[in-house]
mmCIF file of C-alpha atoms in Angstrom:
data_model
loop_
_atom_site.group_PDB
_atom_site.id
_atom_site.type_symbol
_atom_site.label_atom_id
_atom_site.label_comp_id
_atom_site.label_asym_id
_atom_site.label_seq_id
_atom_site.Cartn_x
_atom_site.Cartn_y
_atom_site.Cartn_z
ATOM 1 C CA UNK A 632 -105.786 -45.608 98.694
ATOM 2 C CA UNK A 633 -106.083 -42.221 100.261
ATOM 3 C CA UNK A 634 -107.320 -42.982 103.992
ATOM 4 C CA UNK A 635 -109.714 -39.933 105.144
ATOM 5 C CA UNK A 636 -111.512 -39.149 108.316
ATOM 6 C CA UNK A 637 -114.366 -37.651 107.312
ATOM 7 C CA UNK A 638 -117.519 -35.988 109.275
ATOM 8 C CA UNK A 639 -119.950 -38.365 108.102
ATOM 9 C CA UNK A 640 -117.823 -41.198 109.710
ATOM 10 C CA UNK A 641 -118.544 -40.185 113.554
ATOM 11 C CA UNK A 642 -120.937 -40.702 115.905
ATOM 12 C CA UNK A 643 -122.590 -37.190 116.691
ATOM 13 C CA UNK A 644 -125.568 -37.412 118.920
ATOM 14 C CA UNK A 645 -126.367 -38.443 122.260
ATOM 15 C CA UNK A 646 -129.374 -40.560 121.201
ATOM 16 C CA UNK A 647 -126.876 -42.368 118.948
ATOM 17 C CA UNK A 648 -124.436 -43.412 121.898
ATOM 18 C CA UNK A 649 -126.948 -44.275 124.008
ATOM 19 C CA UNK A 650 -128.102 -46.182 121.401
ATOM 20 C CA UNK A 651 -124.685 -47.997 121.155
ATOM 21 C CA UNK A 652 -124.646 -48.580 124.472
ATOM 22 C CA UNK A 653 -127.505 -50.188 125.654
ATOM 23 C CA UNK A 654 -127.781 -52.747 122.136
ATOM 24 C CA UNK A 655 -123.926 -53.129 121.416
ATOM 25 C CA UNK A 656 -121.416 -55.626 122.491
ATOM 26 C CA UNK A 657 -118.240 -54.905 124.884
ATOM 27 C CA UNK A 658 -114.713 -55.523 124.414
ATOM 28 C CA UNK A 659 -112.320 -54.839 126.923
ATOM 29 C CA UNK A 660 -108.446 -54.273 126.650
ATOM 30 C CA UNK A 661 -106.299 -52.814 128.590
ATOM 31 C CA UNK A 662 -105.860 -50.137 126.841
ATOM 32 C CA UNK A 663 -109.768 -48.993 125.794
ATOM 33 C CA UNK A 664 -112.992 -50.280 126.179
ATOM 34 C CA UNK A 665 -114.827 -50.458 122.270
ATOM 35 C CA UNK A 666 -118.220 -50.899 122.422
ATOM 36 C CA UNK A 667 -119.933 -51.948 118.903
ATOM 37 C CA UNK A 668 -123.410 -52.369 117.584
ATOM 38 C CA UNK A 669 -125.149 -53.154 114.002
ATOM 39 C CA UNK A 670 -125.483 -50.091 112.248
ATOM 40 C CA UNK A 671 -129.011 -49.494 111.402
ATOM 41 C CA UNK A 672 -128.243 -47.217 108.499
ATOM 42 C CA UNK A 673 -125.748 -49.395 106.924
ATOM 43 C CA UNK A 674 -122.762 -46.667 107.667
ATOM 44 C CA UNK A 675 -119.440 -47.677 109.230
ATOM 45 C CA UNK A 676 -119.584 -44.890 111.832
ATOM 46 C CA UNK A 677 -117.429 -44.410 115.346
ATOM 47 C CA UNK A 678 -117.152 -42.186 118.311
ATOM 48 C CA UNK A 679 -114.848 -41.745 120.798
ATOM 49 C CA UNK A 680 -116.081 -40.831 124.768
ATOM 50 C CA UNK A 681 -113.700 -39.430 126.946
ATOM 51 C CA UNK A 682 -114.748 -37.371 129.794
ATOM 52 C CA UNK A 683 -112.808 -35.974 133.002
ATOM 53 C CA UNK A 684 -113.116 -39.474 134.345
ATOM 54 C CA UNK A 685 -110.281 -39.971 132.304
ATOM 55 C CA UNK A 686 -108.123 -37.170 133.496
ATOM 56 C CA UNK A 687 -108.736 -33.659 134.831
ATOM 57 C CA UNK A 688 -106.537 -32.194 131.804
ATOM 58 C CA UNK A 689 -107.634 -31.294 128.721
ATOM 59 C CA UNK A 690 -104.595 -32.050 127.233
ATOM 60 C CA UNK A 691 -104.088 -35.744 128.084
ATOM 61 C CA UNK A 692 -107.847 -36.225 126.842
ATOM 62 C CA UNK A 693 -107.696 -34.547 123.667
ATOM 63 C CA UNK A 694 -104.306 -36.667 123.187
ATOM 64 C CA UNK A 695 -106.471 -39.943 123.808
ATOM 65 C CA UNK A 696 -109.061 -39.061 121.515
ATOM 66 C CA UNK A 697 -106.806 -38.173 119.388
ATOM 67 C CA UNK A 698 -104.919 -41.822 119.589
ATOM 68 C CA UNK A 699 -108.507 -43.601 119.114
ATOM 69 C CA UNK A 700 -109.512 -41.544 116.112
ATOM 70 C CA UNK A 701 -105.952 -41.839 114.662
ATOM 71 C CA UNK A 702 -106.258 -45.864 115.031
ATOM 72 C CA UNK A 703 -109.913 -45.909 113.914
ATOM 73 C CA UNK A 704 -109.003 -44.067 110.600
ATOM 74 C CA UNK A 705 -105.590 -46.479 109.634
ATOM 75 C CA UNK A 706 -108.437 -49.708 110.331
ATOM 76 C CA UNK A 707 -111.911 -48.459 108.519
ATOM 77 C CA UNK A 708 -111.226 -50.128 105.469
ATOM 78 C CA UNK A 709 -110.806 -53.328 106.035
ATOM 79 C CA UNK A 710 -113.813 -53.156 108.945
ATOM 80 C CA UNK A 711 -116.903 -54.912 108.688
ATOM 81 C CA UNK A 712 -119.996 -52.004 108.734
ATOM 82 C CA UNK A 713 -121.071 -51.148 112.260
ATOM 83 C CA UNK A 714 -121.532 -48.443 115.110
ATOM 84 C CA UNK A 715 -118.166 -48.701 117.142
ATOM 85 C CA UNK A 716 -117.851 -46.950 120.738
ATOM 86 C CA UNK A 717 -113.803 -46.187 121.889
ATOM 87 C CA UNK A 718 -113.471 -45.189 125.459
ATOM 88 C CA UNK A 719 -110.231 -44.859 126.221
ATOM 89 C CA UNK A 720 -108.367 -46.108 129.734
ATOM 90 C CA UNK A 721 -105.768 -44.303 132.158
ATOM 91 C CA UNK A 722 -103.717 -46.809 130.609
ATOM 92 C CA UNK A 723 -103.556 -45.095 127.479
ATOM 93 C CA UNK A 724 -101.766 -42.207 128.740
ATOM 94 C CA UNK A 725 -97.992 -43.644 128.164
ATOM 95 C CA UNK A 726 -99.136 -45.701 125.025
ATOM 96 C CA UNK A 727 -97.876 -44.963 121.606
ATOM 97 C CA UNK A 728 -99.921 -44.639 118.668
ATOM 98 C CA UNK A 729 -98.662 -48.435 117.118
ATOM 99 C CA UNK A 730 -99.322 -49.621 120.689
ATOM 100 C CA UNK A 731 -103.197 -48.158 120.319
ATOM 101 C CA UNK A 732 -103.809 -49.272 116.992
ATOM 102 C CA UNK A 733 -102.406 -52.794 117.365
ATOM 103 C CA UNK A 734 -104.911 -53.081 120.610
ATOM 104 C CA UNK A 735 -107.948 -51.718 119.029
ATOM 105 C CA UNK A 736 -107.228 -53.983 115.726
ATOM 106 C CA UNK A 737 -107.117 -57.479 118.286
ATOM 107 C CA UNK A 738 -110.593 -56.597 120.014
ATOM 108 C CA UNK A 739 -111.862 -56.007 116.831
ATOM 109 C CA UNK A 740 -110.822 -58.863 114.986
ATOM 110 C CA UNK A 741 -111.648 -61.595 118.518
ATOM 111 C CA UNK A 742 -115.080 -59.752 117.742
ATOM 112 C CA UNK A 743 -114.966 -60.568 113.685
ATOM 113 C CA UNK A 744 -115.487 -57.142 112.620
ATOM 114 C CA UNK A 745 -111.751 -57.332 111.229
ATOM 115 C CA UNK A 746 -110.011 -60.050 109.683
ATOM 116 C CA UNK A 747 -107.327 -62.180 111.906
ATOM 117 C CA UNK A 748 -104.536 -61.446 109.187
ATOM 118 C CA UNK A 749 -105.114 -57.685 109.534
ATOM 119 C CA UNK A 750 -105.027 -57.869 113.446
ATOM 120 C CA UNK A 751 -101.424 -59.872 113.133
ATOM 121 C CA UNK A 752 -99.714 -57.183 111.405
ATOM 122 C CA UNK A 753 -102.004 -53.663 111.708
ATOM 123 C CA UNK A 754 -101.656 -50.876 109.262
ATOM 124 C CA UNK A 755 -98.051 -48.682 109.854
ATOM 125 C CA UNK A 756 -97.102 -50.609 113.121
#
């Protein structure tokens, strides 16, 4: 199965993470903070915040964002439909991409968005 990232599966609009933020659910890792709520159009979506907070360089944020969306893409089919919110951590900055995805896939499944047998052994770890 051909996994795609397509524009229909992010979060867009401000009024849609603030929605996401004030009626979702935390999880915390070390390496990101995922924030997820019930989708009220019935779409797996996701967006990923990362702001100068983060770090002053572009380059380091892009490569964050680019970490989250890379994990959130090998994990979408097996997820359960939602609104999910990555932020990623300083932390992140000397992760690898298994490292990220492996992470992301145990907050998700001690949430029970994903199953426990997919968390165990993620997607090309």
């Amino acid at each position: 199965m051909k996994r795609t990232l397509v524009k229909a599966d992010k979060i867009r609009f401000k009024s849609e993470f603030d929605q996401i933020r004030r009626n979702g659910t935390k999880l915390v890792g070390s390496r990101m903070l995922a924030v997820y709520a019930p989708a009220p159009d019935g779409k797996l979506r996701c967006g990923v915040v990362c702001g100068k907070k983060y770090s002053l360089l572009a380059v380091k944020r892009n490569r964050a964002r680019r970490l989250c969306w890379e994990s959130f893409r090998l994990l979408k089919d097996r997820l359960e439909v939602c609104h999910l919110l990555l932020i990623p951590r300083r932390r992140m900055e000397e992760a690898k991409r298994p490292e990220v995805t492996r992470e992301l896939a145990g907050l998700l499944a001690k949430a029970g968005l994903l199953p426990a047998v997919v968390a165990d052994t993620p997607p090309e770890c």
